PDB file of C-alpha atoms in Angstrom:
ATOM      1  CA  GLY A   8     -65.399 -22.983 -11.114  1.00  0.00           C
ATOM      2  CA  GLN A   9     -65.343 -23.970 -14.755  1.00  0.00           C
ATOM      3  CA  GLN A  10     -66.682 -21.355 -17.121  1.00  0.00           C
ATOM      4  CA  LEU A  11     -67.268 -21.192 -20.847  1.00  0.00           C
ATOM      5  CA  ASN A  12     -67.033 -18.101 -23.025  1.00  0.00           C
ATOM      6  CA  GLN A  13     -68.628 -17.753 -26.428  1.00  0.00           C
ATOM      7  CA  SER A  14     -67.972 -15.301 -29.236  1.00  0.00           C
ATOM      8  CA  PRO A  15     -69.512 -13.462 -30.819  1.00  0.00           C
ATOM      9  CA  GLN A  16     -72.379 -12.702 -28.453  1.00  0.00           C
ATOM     10  CA  SER A  17     -74.676 -12.062 -31.414  1.00  0.00           C
ATOM     11  CA  MET A  18     -74.533 -12.160 -35.193  1.00  0.00           C
ATOM     12  CA  PHE A  19     -76.649 -10.727 -37.986  1.00  0.00           C
ATOM     13  CA  ILE A  20     -75.983 -12.325 -41.367  1.00  0.00           C
ATOM     14  CA  GLN A  21     -77.527 -12.517 -44.797  1.00  0.00           C
ATOM     15  CA  GLU A  22     -79.182 -15.722 -45.899  1.00  0.00           C
ATOM     16  CA  GLY A  23     -76.668 -17.869 -47.779  1.00  0.00           C
ATOM     17  CA  GLU A  24     -73.637 -16.671 -45.818  1.00  0.00           C
ATOM     18  CA  ASP A  25     -71.415 -18.972 -43.790  1.00  0.00           C
ATOM     19  CA  VAL A  26     -71.233 -18.538 -40.018  1.00  0.00           C
ATOM     20  CA  SER A  27     -68.475 -19.270 -37.533  1.00  0.00           C
ATOM     21  CA  MET A  28     -68.672 -19.102 -33.747  1.00  0.00           C
ATOM     22  CA  ASN A  29     -66.250 -20.031 -30.979  1.00  0.00           C
ATOM     23  CA  CYS A  30     -66.247 -21.357 -27.459  1.00  0.00           C
ATOM     24  CA  THR A  31     -63.317 -21.161 -25.060  1.00  0.00           C
ATOM     25  CA  SER A  32     -62.605 -22.212 -21.507  1.00  0.00           C
ATOM     26  CA  SER A  33     -59.801 -21.859 -18.990  1.00  0.00           C
ATOM     27  CA  SER A  34     -60.343 -25.520 -18.098  1.00  0.00           C
ATOM     28  CA  ILE A  35     -59.941 -28.730 -20.067  1.00  0.00           C
ATOM     29  CA  PHE A  36     -63.073 -30.601 -21.069  1.00  0.00           C
ATOM     30  CA  ASN A  37     -63.278 -34.210 -22.178  1.00  0.00           C
ATOM     31  CA  THR A  38     -66.457 -33.653 -24.147  1.00  0.00           C
ATOM     32  CA  TRP A  39     -67.687 -30.603 -26.031  1.00  0.00           C
ATOM     33  CA  LEU A  40     -71.274 -30.182 -27.127  1.00  0.00           C
ATOM     34  CA  TRP A  41     -73.176 -27.749 -29.300  1.00  0.00           C
ATOM     35  CA  TYR A  42     -76.877 -27.119 -28.672  1.00  0.00           C
ATOM     36  CA  LYS A  43     -79.351 -24.874 -30.506  1.00  0.00           C
ATOM     37  CA  GLN A  44     -82.318 -23.169 -28.882  1.00  0.00           C
ATOM     38  CA  ASP A  45     -85.184 -22.031 -31.091  1.00  0.00           C
ATOM     39  CA  PRO A  46     -87.339 -19.182 -29.757  1.00  0.00           C
ATOM     40  CA  GLY A  47     -89.786 -20.466 -27.141  1.00  0.00           C
ATOM     41  CA  GLU A  48     -88.253 -23.935 -27.048  1.00  0.00           C
ATOM     42  CA  GLY A  49     -85.648 -25.855 -25.115  1.00  0.00           C
ATOM     43  CA  PRO A  50     -82.102 -26.465 -26.408  1.00  0.00           C
ATOM     44  CA  VAL A  51     -81.578 -29.344 -28.817  1.00  0.00           C
ATOM     45  CA  LEU A  52     -78.285 -31.190 -29.213  1.00  0.00           C
ATOM     46  CA  LEU A  53     -76.619 -30.581 -32.584  1.00  0.00           C
ATOM     47  CA  ILE A  54     -73.169 -32.125 -32.295  1.00  0.00           C
ATOM     48  CA  ALA A  55     -71.124 -33.932 -29.647  1.00  0.00           C
ATOM     49  CA  LEU A  56     -67.302 -34.069 -29.759  1.00  0.00           C
ATOM     50  CA  TYR A  57     -65.252 -36.553 -27.775  1.00  0.00           C
ATOM     51  CA  LYS A  58     -61.607 -36.344 -28.880  1.00  0.00           C
ATOM     52  CA  ALA A  59     -59.124 -33.491 -29.163  1.00  0.00           C
ATOM     53  CA  GLY A  60     -58.819 -32.497 -32.803  1.00  0.00           C
ATOM     54  CA  GLU A  61     -62.051 -34.255 -33.767  1.00  0.00           C
ATOM     55  CA  LEU A  62     -63.996 -32.667 -36.628  1.00  0.00           C
ATOM     56  CA  THR A  63     -67.662 -33.693 -36.900  1.00  0.00           C
ATOM     57  CA  SER A  64     -70.372 -32.684 -39.336  1.00  0.00           C
ATOM     58  CA  ASN A  65     -74.145 -32.736 -39.136  1.00  0.00           C
ATOM     59  CA  GLY A  66     -75.579 -31.556 -42.451  1.00  0.00           C
ATOM     60  CA  ARG A  67     -74.519 -27.942 -42.959  1.00  0.00           C
ATOM     61  CA  LEU A  68     -72.997 -27.820 -39.480  1.00  0.00           C
ATOM     62  CA  THR A  69     -69.376 -28.623 -38.705  1.00  0.00           C
ATOM     63  CA  ALA A  70     -67.794 -28.523 -35.274  1.00  0.00           C
ATOM     64  CA  GLN A  71     -64.278 -29.130 -34.035  1.00  0.00           C
ATOM     65  CA  PHE A  72     -62.843 -30.095 -30.657  1.00  0.00           C
ATOM     66  CA  GLY A  73     -59.737 -27.939 -30.128  1.00  0.00           C
ATOM     67  CA  ILE A  74     -56.380 -29.629 -29.748  1.00  0.00           C
ATOM     68  CA  THR A  75     -55.773 -27.951 -26.389  1.00  0.00           C
ATOM     69  CA  ARG A  76     -59.159 -29.309 -25.206  1.00  0.00           C
ATOM     70  CA  LYS A  77     -59.992 -25.801 -24.072  1.00  0.00           C
ATOM     71  CA  ASP A  78     -61.902 -24.647 -27.113  1.00  0.00           C
ATOM     72  CA  SER A  79     -64.324 -25.598 -29.866  1.00  0.00           C
ATOM     73  CA  PHE A  80     -65.828 -23.946 -32.897  1.00  0.00           C
ATOM     74  CA  LEU A  81     -69.050 -24.371 -34.845  1.00  0.00           C
ATOM     75  CA  ASN A  82     -69.457 -23.492 -38.509  1.00  0.00           C
ATOM     76  CA  ILE A  83     -72.750 -23.250 -40.372  1.00  0.00           C
ATOM     77  CA  SER A  84     -72.541 -23.156 -44.151  1.00  0.00           C
ATOM     78  CA  ALA A  85     -75.046 -21.493 -46.488  1.00  0.00           C
ATOM     79  CA  SER A  86     -77.282 -20.186 -43.706  1.00  0.00           C
ATOM     80  CA  ILE A  87     -81.060 -20.302 -44.057  1.00  0.00           C
ATOM     81  CA  PRO A  88     -83.799 -18.494 -42.089  1.00  0.00           C
ATOM     82  CA  SER A  89     -84.492 -21.515 -39.852  1.00  0.00           C
ATOM     83  CA  ASP A  90     -80.912 -21.311 -38.535  1.00  0.00           C
ATOM     84  CA  VAL A  91     -82.101 -18.399 -36.376  1.00  0.00           C
ATOM     85  CA  GLY A  92     -81.725 -19.110 -32.680  1.00  0.00           C
ATOM     86  CA  ILE A  93     -79.242 -19.233 -29.844  1.00  0.00           C
ATOM     87  CA  TYR A  94     -76.284 -21.575 -30.142  1.00  0.00           C
ATOM     88  CA  PHE A  95     -74.831 -22.846 -26.899  1.00  0.00           C
ATOM     89  CA  CYS A  96     -71.578 -24.645 -26.428  1.00  0.00           C
ATOM     90  CA  ALA A  97     -71.425 -26.940 -23.436  1.00  0.00           C
ATOM     91  CA  GLY A  98     -68.799 -28.975 -21.675  1.00  0.00           C
ATOM     92  CA  GLN A  99     -69.124 -32.161 -19.707  1.00  0.00           C
ATOM     93  CA  VAL A 100     -67.597 -32.029 -16.234  1.00  0.00           C
ATOM     94  CA  LYS A 101     -66.759 -35.402 -14.711  1.00  0.00           C
ATOM     95  CA  LYS A 102     -67.288 -35.799 -10.988  1.00  0.00           C
ATOM     96  CA  THR A 103     -66.727 -38.865  -8.815  1.00  0.00           C
ATOM     97  CA  SER A 104     -70.164 -40.359  -9.164  1.00  0.00           C
ATOM     98  CA  TYR A 105     -71.851 -38.279 -11.855  1.00  0.00           C
ATOM     99  CA  ASP A 106     -71.270 -35.937 -14.771  1.00  0.00           C
ATOM    100  CA  LYS A 107     -72.505 -32.402 -15.125  1.00  0.00           C
ATOM    101  CA  VAL A 108     -73.077 -30.404 -18.307  1.00  0.00           C
ATOM    102  CA  ILE A 109     -72.340 -26.684 -18.085  1.00  0.00           C
ATOM    103  CA  PHE A 110     -73.319 -24.212 -20.762  1.00  0.00           C
ATOM    104  CA  GLY A 111     -71.707 -21.164 -22.311  1.00  0.00           C
ATOM    105  CA  PRO A 112     -73.624 -17.862 -22.492  1.00  0.00           C
ATOM    106  CA  GLY A 113     -74.708 -18.497 -26.094  1.00  0.00           C
ATOM    107  CA  THR A 114     -74.357 -16.861 -29.495  1.00  0.00           C
ATOM    108  CA  SER A 115     -77.559 -15.379 -30.857  1.00  0.00           C
ATOM    109  CA  LEU A 116     -77.860 -15.788 -34.638  1.00  0.00           C
ATOM    110  CA  SER A 117     -80.190 -13.721 -36.804  1.00  0.00           C
ATOM    111  CA  VAL A 118     -80.508 -14.499 -40.520  1.00  0.00           C
ATOM    112  CA  ILE A 119     -81.763 -11.770 -42.828  1.00  0.00           C
ATOM    113  CA  PRO A 120     -83.656 -13.205 -45.829  1.00  0.00           C
TER     114      PRO A 120
ATOM    115  CA  ASP B  17     -95.567 -37.799 -28.420  1.00  0.00           C
ATOM    116  CA  THR B  18     -93.474 -35.154 -26.668  1.00  0.00           C
ATOM    117  CA  ALA B  19     -90.342 -36.717 -25.160  1.00  0.00           C
ATOM    118  CA  VAL B  20     -89.918 -34.294 -22.233  1.00  0.00           C
ATOM    119  CA  SER B  21     -93.024 -32.365 -21.331  1.00  0.00           C
ATOM    120  CA  GLN B  22     -93.394 -29.764 -18.640  1.00  0.00           C
ATOM    121  CA  THR B  23     -96.400 -27.832 -17.380  1.00  0.00           C
ATOM    122  CA  PRO B  24     -97.405 -25.110 -17.260  1.00  0.00           C
ATOM    123  CA  LYS B  25     -95.814 -23.312 -20.199  1.00  0.00           C
ATOM    124  CA  TYR B  26     -96.444 -19.908 -18.596  1.00  0.00           C
ATOM    125  CA  LEU B  27     -96.832 -19.086 -14.922  1.00  0.00           C
ATOM    126  CA  VAL B  28     -97.621 -15.573 -13.698  1.00  0.00           C
ATOM    127  CA  THR B  29     -97.905 -15.108  -9.968  1.00  0.00           C
ATOM    128  CA  GLN B  30     -97.538 -12.650  -7.124  1.00  0.00           C
ATOM    129  CA  MET B  31     -94.527 -12.341  -4.842  1.00  0.00           C
ATOM    130  CA  GLY B  32     -94.796 -14.558  -1.777  1.00  0.00           C
ATOM    131  CA  ASN B  33     -96.914 -17.241  -3.453  1.00  0.00           C
ATOM    132  CA  ASP B  34     -95.987 -20.929  -3.702  1.00  0.00           C
ATOM    133  CA  LYS B  35     -96.046 -22.619  -7.098  1.00  0.00           C
ATOM    134  CA  SER B  36     -95.116 -25.932  -8.722  1.00  0.00           C
ATOM    135  CA  ILE B  37     -93.838 -26.941 -12.140  1.00  0.00           C
ATOM    136  CA  LYS B  38     -94.254 -30.510 -13.334  1.00  0.00           C
ATOM    137  CA  CYS B  39     -92.069 -32.502 -15.712  1.00  0.00           C
ATOM    138  CA  GLU B  40     -92.466 -35.905 -17.286  1.00  0.00           C
ATOM    139  CA  GLN B  41     -90.270 -37.825 -19.728  1.00  0.00           C
ATOM    140  CA  ASN B  42     -91.278 -40.834 -21.802  1.00  0.00           C
ATOM    141  CA  LEU B  43     -87.789 -41.676 -23.038  1.00  0.00           C
ATOM    142  CA  GLY B  44     -87.076 -44.272 -20.374  1.00  0.00           C
ATOM    143  CA  HIS B  45     -84.149 -42.178 -19.112  1.00  0.00           C
ATOM    144  CA  ASP B  46     -82.719 -42.628 -15.622  1.00  0.00           C
ATOM    145  CA  THR B  47     -81.600 -39.047 -14.980  1.00  0.00           C
ATOM    146  CA  MET B  48     -83.589 -35.804 -14.899  1.00  0.00           C
ATOM    147  CA  TYR B  49     -82.570 -32.178 -14.364  1.00  0.00           C
ATOM    148  CA  TRP B  50     -83.845 -28.705 -13.696  1.00  0.00           C
ATOM    149  CA  TYR B  51     -82.056 -25.813 -15.399  1.00  0.00           C
ATOM    150  CA  LYS B  52     -82.775 -22.119 -14.945  1.00  0.00           C
ATOM    151  CA  GLN B  53     -82.400 -19.683 -17.855  1.00  0.00           C
ATOM    152  CA  ASP B  54     -82.148 -16.046 -16.830  1.00  0.00           C
ATOM    153  CA  SER B  55     -83.054 -12.955 -18.832  1.00  0.00           C
ATOM    154  CA  LYS B  56     -79.626 -12.978 -20.494  1.00  0.00           C
ATOM    155  CA  LYS B  57     -80.309 -16.547 -21.688  1.00  0.00           C
ATOM    156  CA  PHE B  58     -77.649 -18.020 -19.408  1.00  0.00           C
ATOM    157  CA  LEU B  59     -78.468 -21.664 -18.588  1.00  0.00           C
ATOM    158  CA  LYS B  60     -77.533 -22.871 -15.124  1.00  0.00           C
ATOM    159  CA  ILE B  61     -78.096 -26.295 -13.634  1.00  0.00           C
ATOM    160  CA  MET B  62     -80.136 -26.370 -10.440  1.00  0.00           C
ATOM    161  CA  PHE B  63     -80.809 -30.002  -9.600  1.00  0.00           C
ATOM    162  CA  SER B  64     -80.304 -33.483 -10.933  1.00  0.00           C
ATOM    163  CA  TYR B  65     -82.013 -36.721  -9.937  1.00  0.00           C
ATOM    164  CA  ASN B  66     -80.895 -40.189 -10.904  1.00  0.00           C
ATOM    165  CA  ASN B  67     -83.536 -42.868 -10.491  1.00  0.00           C
ATOM    166  CA  LYS B  68     -85.388 -40.774  -7.868  1.00  0.00           C
ATOM    167  CA  GLU B  69     -82.194 -39.960  -5.939  1.00  0.00           C
ATOM    168  CA  LEU B  70     -80.891 -36.369  -5.682  1.00  0.00           C
ATOM    169  CA  ILE B  71     -77.347 -36.187  -7.023  1.00  0.00           C
ATOM    170  CA  ILE B  72     -76.789 -32.522  -7.889  1.00  0.00           C
ATOM    171  CA  ASN B  73     -77.936 -29.553  -5.810  1.00  0.00           C
ATOM    172  CA  GLU B  74     -76.236 -26.403  -7.048  1.00  0.00           C
ATOM    173  CA  THR B  75     -76.486 -24.025  -4.069  1.00  0.00           C
ATOM    174  CA  VAL B  76     -80.071 -23.220  -4.885  1.00  0.00           C
ATOM    175  CA  PRO B  77     -82.095 -21.449  -2.141  1.00  0.00           C
ATOM    176  CA  ASN B  78     -83.992 -23.953  -0.034  1.00  0.00           C
ATOM    177  CA  ARG B  79     -87.232 -22.294  -1.168  1.00  0.00           C
ATOM    178  CA  PHE B  80     -86.770 -24.533  -4.211  1.00  0.00           C
ATOM    179  CA  SER B  81     -87.610 -28.160  -3.528  1.00  0.00           C
ATOM    180  CA  PRO B  82     -87.475 -30.774  -6.261  1.00  0.00           C
ATOM    181  CA  LYS B  83     -89.393 -34.017  -5.930  1.00  0.00           C
ATOM    182  CA  SER B  84     -89.092 -37.159  -8.028  1.00  0.00           C
ATOM    183  CA  PRO B  85     -91.939 -39.633  -7.367  1.00  0.00           C
ATOM    184  CA  ASP B  86     -90.509 -41.989  -9.995  1.00  0.00           C
ATOM    185  CA  LYS B  87     -87.744 -41.833 -12.564  1.00  0.00           C
ATOM    186  CA  ALA B  88     -90.081 -40.517 -15.264  1.00  0.00           C
ATOM    187  CA  HIS B  89     -91.201 -37.491 -13.249  1.00  0.00           C
ATOM    188  CA  LEU B  90     -89.386 -34.567 -11.661  1.00  0.00           C
ATOM    189  CA  ASN B  91     -91.368 -31.709 -10.171  1.00  0.00           C
ATOM    190  CA  LEU B  92     -90.146 -28.381  -8.838  1.00  0.00           C
ATOM    191  CA  HIS B  93     -91.901 -26.613  -5.997  1.00  0.00           C
ATOM    192  CA  ILE B  94     -91.017 -23.033  -5.165  1.00  0.00           C
ATOM    193  CA  ASN B  95     -92.041 -21.424  -1.877  1.00  0.00           C
ATOM    194  CA  SER B  96     -92.348 -17.712  -1.128  1.00  0.00           C
ATOM    195  CA  LEU B  97     -91.649 -16.598  -4.676  1.00  0.00           C
ATOM    196  CA  GLU B  98     -89.399 -13.573  -5.127  1.00  0.00           C
ATOM    197  CA  LEU B  99     -89.011 -11.165  -8.045  1.00  0.00           C
ATOM    198  CA  GLY B 100     -85.585 -12.644  -8.806  1.00  0.00           C
ATOM    199  CA  ASP B 101     -87.136 -16.054  -9.402  1.00  0.00           C
ATOM    200  CA  SER B 102     -88.561 -14.788 -12.684  1.00  0.00           C
ATOM    201  CA  ALA B 103     -86.885 -16.869 -15.400  1.00  0.00           C
ATOM    202  CA  VAL B 104     -87.489 -19.760 -17.757  1.00  0.00           C
ATOM    203  CA  TYR B 105     -87.156 -23.122 -16.050  1.00  0.00           C
ATOM    204  CA  PHE B 106     -86.207 -26.102 -18.193  1.00  0.00           C
ATOM    205  CA  CYS B 107     -86.593 -29.733 -17.347  1.00  0.00           C
ATOM    206  CA  ALA B 108     -84.207 -32.140 -19.092  1.00  0.00           C
ATOM    207  CA  SER B 109     -83.378 -35.811 -19.059  1.00  0.00           C
ATOM    208  CA  SER B 110     -80.466 -38.033 -20.047  1.00  0.00           C
ATOM    209  CA  GLN B 111     -80.142 -41.749 -20.454  1.00  0.00           C
ATOM    210  CA  ALA B 112     -77.831 -42.154 -17.470  1.00  0.00           C
ATOM    211  CA  VAL B 113     -76.032 -40.141 -14.819  1.00  0.00           C
ATOM    212  CA  ARG B 114     -72.875 -40.105 -16.974  1.00  0.00           C
ATOM    213  CA  ASN B 115     -74.447 -39.058 -20.225  1.00  0.00           C
ATOM    214  CA  GLU B 116     -73.845 -35.707 -21.845  1.00  0.00           C
ATOM    215  CA  LYS B 117     -76.793 -35.867 -24.251  1.00  0.00           C
ATOM    216  CA  LEU B 118     -79.567 -33.879 -22.639  1.00  0.00           C
ATOM    217  CA  PHE B 119     -83.134 -33.784 -23.910  1.00  0.00           C
ATOM    218  CA  PHE B 120     -84.924 -30.609 -22.867  1.00  0.00           C
ATOM    219  CA  GLY B 121     -88.558 -29.747 -22.390  1.00  0.00           C
ATOM    220  CA  SER B 122     -89.935 -26.569 -23.929  1.00  0.00           C
ATOM    221  CA  GLY B 123     -89.624 -24.581 -20.718  1.00  0.00           C
ATOM    222  CA  THR B 124     -91.846 -22.863 -18.162  1.00  0.00           C
ATOM    223  CA  GLN B 125     -91.713 -19.082 -18.215  1.00  0.00           C
ATOM    224  CA  LEU B 126     -92.217 -17.906 -14.641  1.00  0.00           C
ATOM    225  CA  SER B 127     -93.055 -14.255 -14.048  1.00  0.00           C
ATOM    226  CA  VAL B 128     -93.218 -13.033 -10.464  1.00  0.00           C
ATOM    227  CA  LEU B 129     -94.990  -9.701 -10.053  1.00  0.00           C
TER     228      LEU B 129
END
């Protein structure tokens, strides 16, 4: 089945640093998504990408849909303590009568003040 | 008002018991989901309902039985709980069956002793 891989698994950075994380798959996806999960909460959608090569920003966050359609990256600039959490990439799988969203294993981000 | 709310937040129970988790969304969405997050934070889809109709059932043991009395509610009943059922269960909703933007509840942490 389709599987997503994320790297790194975890990151510890100083406040103010920029962050970069990746997501790869052996399969092609038509839509890539990035979600963030705060401790004790459910994931929240950050960015959705719909076209190969697309670069989209949401405040300090920037994400790109890889040209091969098998990867995506997320950058966070000038990190702050509230950026702490788990970042999940996700891909949308299209079936005959419905779509399914599958998630990568996540990148855990810790920001040291 | 919370968009997707699930109860209870915490559930501690003995092996062999039967328990239910309830979920309600006030977003007017047609599609609702149950996801399971294991101890390694991996998120896996379990079920999806579209307008009260089951559309995704991801080889989940038949001890798990979802029920959708109307499109705003999706409950999860678990029979004969096992130690391996311990996890965080997330309810989510999306506008339609072919929509990648999921809105998650804050999760139910189930601990089976």
